[in-house]
Coordinates of C-alpha atoms in Angstrom, one line a residue:
M1 CA -48.2 11.0 49.4
T2 CA -46.3 14.2 49.4
T3 CA -46.6 15.6 45.9
Y4 CA -44.7 18.4 44.0
K5 CA -47.0 20.7 43.4
G6 CA -47.5 20.4 47.2
I7 CA -44.0 21.0 48.6
N8 CA -43.6 23.9 45.7
G9 CA -47.2 24.9 44.4
F10 CA -48.4 25.2 40.8
A11 CA -46.1 25.8 38.0
V12 CA -46.3 29.5 36.1
Q13 CA -48.6 28.7 33.6
S14 CA -46.9 29.7 29.9
V15 CA -49.4 31.8 27.4
A16 CA -49.4 33.4 24.3
S17 CA -51.1 36.8 25.7
D18 CA -51.4 38.4 29.2
P19 CA -54.7 37.1 30.7
S20 CA -58.0 39.2 31.7
P21 CA -59.2 40.3 34.2
L22 CA -56.2 39.6 36.4
D23 CA -56.2 39.5 39.7
E24 CA -53.7 40.3 42.1
G25 CA -50.9 38.2 43.0
Q26 CA -51.4 36.3 39.3
V27 CA -48.2 35.3 37.6
W28 CA -47.4 34.3 34.0
Y29 CA -44.5 33.9 31.3
N30 CA -46.0 35.7 28.4
N31 CA -44.2 33.3 25.4
A32 CA -45.1 36.0 22.9
T33 CA -42.7 38.8 24.1
Y34 CA -40.6 36.3 26.6
A35 CA -41.3 37.7 30.1
F36 CA -42.3 36.5 33.6
K37 CA -45.0 39.0 34.3
L38 CA -46.9 39.4 37.4
A39 CA -50.4 41.6 38.1
G40 CA -49.0 44.2 40.8
L41 CA -51.9 46.4 42.4
S42 CA -51.6 50.2 40.6
T43 CA -50.4 52.9 43.4
V44 CA -52.6 55.6 41.3
G45 CA -54.9 55.7 38.8
T46 CA -53.9 56.1 35.4
W47 CA -56.2 57.5 31.7
A48 CA -55.9 55.9 28.1
S49 CA -57.6 56.4 25.1
G50 CA -60.9 55.1 23.6
G51 CA -62.8 55.9 20.6
N52 CA -64.2 58.5 19.3
L53 CA -68.1 60.6 19.7
S54 CA -69.5 60.7 17.3
N55 CA -70.2 64.1 17.1
A56 CA -67.9 66.8 17.3
K57 CA -70.6 69.2 19.2
L58 CA -71.5 67.4 22.3
F59 CA -70.1 69.4 25.0
S60 CA -71.6 70.1 27.8
A61 CA -72.9 66.6 27.5
A62 CA -74.1 64.8 29.9
G63 CA -74.6 61.7 30.7
A64 CA -75.5 58.8 32.5
G65 CA -74.1 54.5 32.9
T66 CA -70.3 53.5 33.6
Q67 CA -67.6 53.0 31.8
T68 CA -68.5 50.8 29.4
A69 CA -72.4 51.0 29.1
T70 CA -72.1 54.9 28.0
L71 CA -75.1 57.1 27.5
A72 CA -74.1 61.0 26.2
F73 CA -76.5 63.3 25.6
S74 CA -77.4 67.3 24.8
G75 CA -74.8 69.7 24.0
T76 CA -74.3 72.3 21.7
P77 CA -75.3 74.0 19.8
A78 CA -78.3 72.7 18.6
P79 CA -80.0 71.8 16.6
L80 CA -77.1 69.0 17.6
G81 CA -78.3 69.5 21.0
P82 CA -80.4 66.7 21.4
I83 CA -78.1 63.6 19.9
T84 CA -77.8 60.6 21.8
E85 CA -75.1 58.4 21.4
L86 CA -74.2 55.0 23.3
Y87 CA -70.4 54.2 24.8
N88 CA -69.8 50.2 24.4
G89 CA -66.5 50.2 25.6
T90 CA -64.2 50.8 22.2
S91 CA -67.2 53.0 20.2
W92 CA -69.6 55.5 20.1
T93 CA -72.7 54.5 17.7
T94 CA -75.1 57.4 17.9
S95 CA -79.6 56.8 18.4
P96 CA -82.0 57.6 15.8
A97 CA -84.1 59.2 19.3
T98 CA -83.1 62.2 20.1
M99 CA -84.3 64.5 23.6
N100 CA -87.1 65.9 22.8
T101 CA -85.8 69.3 24.3
S102 CA -82.4 70.6 22.1
K103 CA -80.5 71.8 25.1
S104 CA -76.7 72.1 27.0
E105 CA -75.7 72.4 30.3
N106 CA -78.6 70.0 32.2
A107 CA -76.5 67.3 34.0
G108 CA -78.0 63.0 33.9
F109 CA -78.0 60.2 36.0
G110 CA -78.7 56.9 36.3
T111 CA -77.9 53.4 33.8
Q112 CA -77.3 53.1 29.4
T113 CA -81.2 51.8 29.8
A114 CA -82.1 53.8 32.2
A115 CA -81.6 57.9 32.6
V116 CA -82.4 61.1 33.4
S117 CA -81.9 64.5 31.9
C118 CA -83.4 67.4 34.1
G119 CA -82.3 70.6 34.6
G120 CA -80.1 73.1 31.9
E121 CA -80.1 75.8 29.3
P122 CA -81.6 78.1 26.7
A123 CA -82.1 80.0 30.0
P124 CA -82.4 77.8 33.2
T125 CA -85.0 75.2 32.5
N126 CA -86.7 73.0 34.6
T127 CA -88.0 70.6 32.6
S128 CA -86.5 66.7 33.2
E129 CA -86.6 63.5 30.5
N130 CA -86.4 60.0 31.0
W131 CA -84.3 57.8 28.4
N132 CA -85.4 54.1 28.5
G133 CA -83.0 52.3 27.0
T134 CA -84.1 52.9 22.7
A135 CA -86.5 56.9 23.2
W136 CA -86.5 59.4 25.3
T137 CA -90.5 60.4 27.2
S138 CA -90.5 64.1 28.7
S139 CA -90.8 63.9 32.2
G140 CA -92.0 65.4 36.0
T141 CA -90.2 69.1 36.0
L142 CA -88.4 70.4 38.6
N143 CA -89.7 73.2 41.4
T144 CA -87.4 75.0 40.3
G145 CA -84.7 76.3 37.0
V146 CA -81.3 75.6 36.5
N147 CA -78.3 75.4 34.6
G148 CA -74.7 74.3 35.5
L149 CA -76.5 71.9 38.5
A150 CA -75.0 68.4 39.1
A151 CA -76.9 64.7 39.7
A152 CA -76.5 61.7 41.2
G153 CA -78.3 59.0 41.7
T154 CA -81.1 56.0 39.4
Q155 CA -83.8 56.7 36.8
T156 CA -86.1 56.2 40.4
A157 CA -84.2 57.5 43.2
G158 CA -82.7 60.0 42.1
L159 CA -81.2 63.6 43.4
K160 CA -79.9 67.2 41.6
F161 CA -78.4 70.0 43.5
A162 CA -77.3 73.5 43.2
G163 CA -77.2 74.6 39.8
S164 CA -77.2 78.4 38.2
P165 CA -78.9 81.1 39.5
D166 CA -76.4 80.5 41.9
T167 CA -78.6 77.7 44.2
G168 CA -77.5 75.3 47.3
A169 CA -81.5 74.2 46.2
T170 CA -81.7 70.0 46.7
E171 CA -84.0 68.2 44.6
S172 CA -86.0 64.3 44.8
Y173 CA -87.0 62.4 42.4
N174 CA -88.7 58.8 42.2
G175 CA -88.7 58.4 38.1
T176 CA -92.0 60.6 38.0
S177 CA -92.0 63.3 40.1
W178 CA -89.3 66.1 41.8
T179 CA -89.6 66.9 45.4
S180 CA -88.3 70.0 47.2
L181 CA -85.2 68.5 50.0
P182 CA -85.2 71.3 52.8
A183 CA -81.9 70.7 51.9
S184 CA -79.4 73.0 51.1
I185 CA -75.4 72.5 49.9
S186 CA -73.9 74.8 51.9
Q187 CA -72.8 76.8 48.6
G188 CA -74.8 78.1 46.3
R189 CA -72.9 77.3 43.0
S190 CA -73.4 76.0 39.8
L191 CA -71.4 74.2 37.0
L192 CA -69.6 71.5 39.2
A193 CA -69.9 68.1 39.6
G194 CA -70.9 65.4 41.5
C195 CA -72.0 61.5 42.0
G196 CA -72.9 58.9 44.1
T197 CA -76.5 58.0 45.2
Q198 CA -79.6 59.7 46.1
T199 CA -79.1 59.1 49.7
A200 CA -75.3 59.5 49.8
A201 CA -73.5 61.8 47.4
L202 CA -70.8 63.8 46.5
A203 CA -70.7 67.9 45.2
F204 CA -66.8 69.4 44.3
G205 CA -66.3 72.1 42.5
G206 CA -68.3 74.9 40.9
A207 CA -68.2 78.6 40.5
T208 CA -70.3 81.5 42.2
Y209 CA -71.5 84.8 40.2
P210 CA -70.3 87.9 41.0
P211 CA -68.0 88.3 40.4
I212 CA -67.1 84.2 38.6
T213 CA -64.8 82.5 41.5
N214 CA -63.8 78.8 40.6
R215 CA -64.4 76.7 44.0
A216 CA -63.2 73.5 45.1
T217 CA -65.7 73.7 48.0
T218 CA -66.4 69.8 48.6
D219 CA -69.9 68.4 50.4
S220 CA -71.4 65.2 50.9
W221 CA -74.8 64.3 51.3
N222 CA -76.4 61.9 53.7
G223 CA -80.0 61.7 52.6
T224 CA -80.9 64.5 55.3
A225 CA -78.3 67.3 55.0
W226 CA -75.4 68.9 53.7
T227 CA -72.4 68.7 55.2
T228 CA -69.1 70.2 53.9
V229 CA -65.5 68.1 53.9
N230 CA -62.3 69.3 52.3
S231 CA -62.5 70.8 49.2
L232 CA -60.5 69.8 45.4
N233 CA -56.9 70.9 46.1
T234 CA -57.0 72.0 42.8
A235 CA -60.5 75.4 43.1
R236 CA -62.1 75.4 38.9
R237 CA -65.6 75.0 37.3
R238 CA -67.0 73.2 34.9
L239 CA -65.3 70.1 35.8
A240 CA -66.0 66.1 35.2
G241 CA -66.4 63.8 37.7
A242 CA -67.2 59.6 39.0
G243 CA -67.7 57.7 41.2
T244 CA -69.4 57.1 44.5
Q245 CA -70.1 59.8 48.2
T246 CA -66.3 57.6 49.3
L247 CA -64.5 56.3 46.3
A248 CA -64.6 59.4 44.3
V249 CA -62.3 61.2 40.8
A250 CA -62.6 64.8 40.0
F251 CA -61.3 66.2 36.5
G252 CA -60.8 68.7 33.8
G253 CA -62.4 72.0 34.5
G254 CA -61.4 75.7 33.1
N255 CA -64.1 77.5 31.4
A256 CA -61.6 79.9 29.4
P257 CA -57.7 78.7 28.4
P258 CA -56.5 77.7 29.8
Q259 CA -58.2 74.2 30.3
T260 CA -56.9 71.4 32.3
G261 CA -56.8 67.7 32.2
A262 CA -55.5 67.8 36.3
T263 CA -57.1 64.9 38.0
E264 CA -58.1 64.2 41.9
T265 CA -59.0 60.4 44.0
W266 CA -61.2 61.2 46.9
N267 CA -61.4 58.8 49.7
G268 CA -63.8 59.1 51.8
T269 CA -61.9 62.0 53.5
S270 CA -59.3 64.2 51.6
W271 CA -58.8 64.5 47.8
T272 CA -55.0 63.6 46.2
T273 CA -53.5 65.2 43.3
N274 CA -52.7 62.1 40.9
P275 CA -49.6 62.5 39.4
N276 CA -51.4 60.7 35.0
S277 CA -53.7 63.9 34.2
M278 CA -55.7 63.1 30.7
S279 CA -54.3 63.6 27.2
T280 CA -56.8 66.1 26.6
A281 CA -56.8 69.5 28.8
R282 CA -60.6 70.1 28.9
S283 CA -63.4 71.8 30.2
Q284 CA -67.3 71.4 29.6
L285 CA -67.0 67.7 29.1
G286 CA -68.9 64.8 31.0
G287 CA -68.1 62.1 32.5
K288 CA -69.5 59.2 34.3
G289 CA -68.3 55.4 36.2
T290 CA -66.6 54.8 39.3
Q291 CA -63.4 55.7 40.1
L292 CA -61.5 52.5 39.3
A293 CA -63.4 53.2 36.0
A294 CA -64.0 56.5 35.3
I295 CA -64.6 58.0 31.5
A296 CA -64.6 61.3 30.7
F297 CA -66.4 62.3 27.0
G298 CA -66.2 65.2 24.9
G299 CA -65.4 68.7 26.1
S300 CA -63.9 71.3 25.2
T301 CA -59.8 72.6 24.2
P302 CA -61.5 75.5 23.7
S303 CA -62.1 74.5 20.4
L304 CA -64.8 71.2 20.6
S305 CA -63.5 67.7 21.0
T306 CA -65.3 64.3 20.3
A307 CA -62.0 62.5 22.4
T308 CA -63.0 59.8 25.0
E309 CA -60.1 58.4 27.2
E310 CA -60.5 55.7 30.4
F311 CA -59.2 55.5 33.7
T312 CA -58.1 53.3 35.9
G313 CA -58.3 54.4 39.9
P314 CA -55.2 53.2 42.0
G315 CA -56.0 49.5 43.7
V316 CA -56.7 48.0 40.5
A317 CA -54.1 45.4 39.5
T318 CA -52.0 45.7 36.2
T319 CA -49.3 44.5 34.2
Q320 CA -45.8 44.1 36.0
T321 CA -42.5 42.5 33.7
I322 CA -41.2 41.0 36.0
T323 CA -36.7 41.4 35.5
T324 CA -34.9 38.0 35.8
S325 CA -30.4 38.4 35.5

């Protein structure tokens, strides 16, 4: 026997608030706003404000984790540099545990409960520390002391690359010790951003000295060698990024005014300028997450900033109101 539901489909659900999470093609009626709505895929990325950092001095901060489970650590000036903060997708909480060494311009990778800090300044340092979700423990030292470096991976399978003094040196990490790799980034530089894994990473932006020159260079790592690929649309240093080797996002940057909130997305082949920029233009910021769900925190505007912003990348289902007549 044929049913009405079989002929006409399911009835549109009437709800008092928009559902979450959304699925592409989902339709509902919001009886609080008297509007039919549809979940359609976004074509561009958007930024939204998140909870502020507790400490404005967390700039040049490193980080680890995801948009809803972020770890922010280090920064300048001392003595607040060792401060550690945790983000739950809504607000930041200051941890009672501080890093063993106060530093800035270090790199971070891993998760909110299993992270690594490596390199940094004052003076290019080779120290690294492991975070277990509760405390920091000193770990193996880099073979070459650097600051302004970038890193990717997990606490037991990490990758460090580039840094100042300008180098393309690459090292791998097994959770305890660092090993120098024979492959170097094509253009030795510092103050760059990176993302990905120990065997599939992306390095982008940065600067070379002297004279100081912003770079748009992008390099892709396959676990054995670096390959120069298509550059950023805007050369910049002291930027942040998030994502993977094939789906990444770059944002922020600058050194002295003007800072930028410009955002670009990477599809594995080329960078596309996103029409929406961060609300707070800044450099020396932290950034983590994925292209679809990234987070930016802290930085210099040039004043110290506590601002946190969350990025929803293109391709995510978003709410659209259906106009009826």
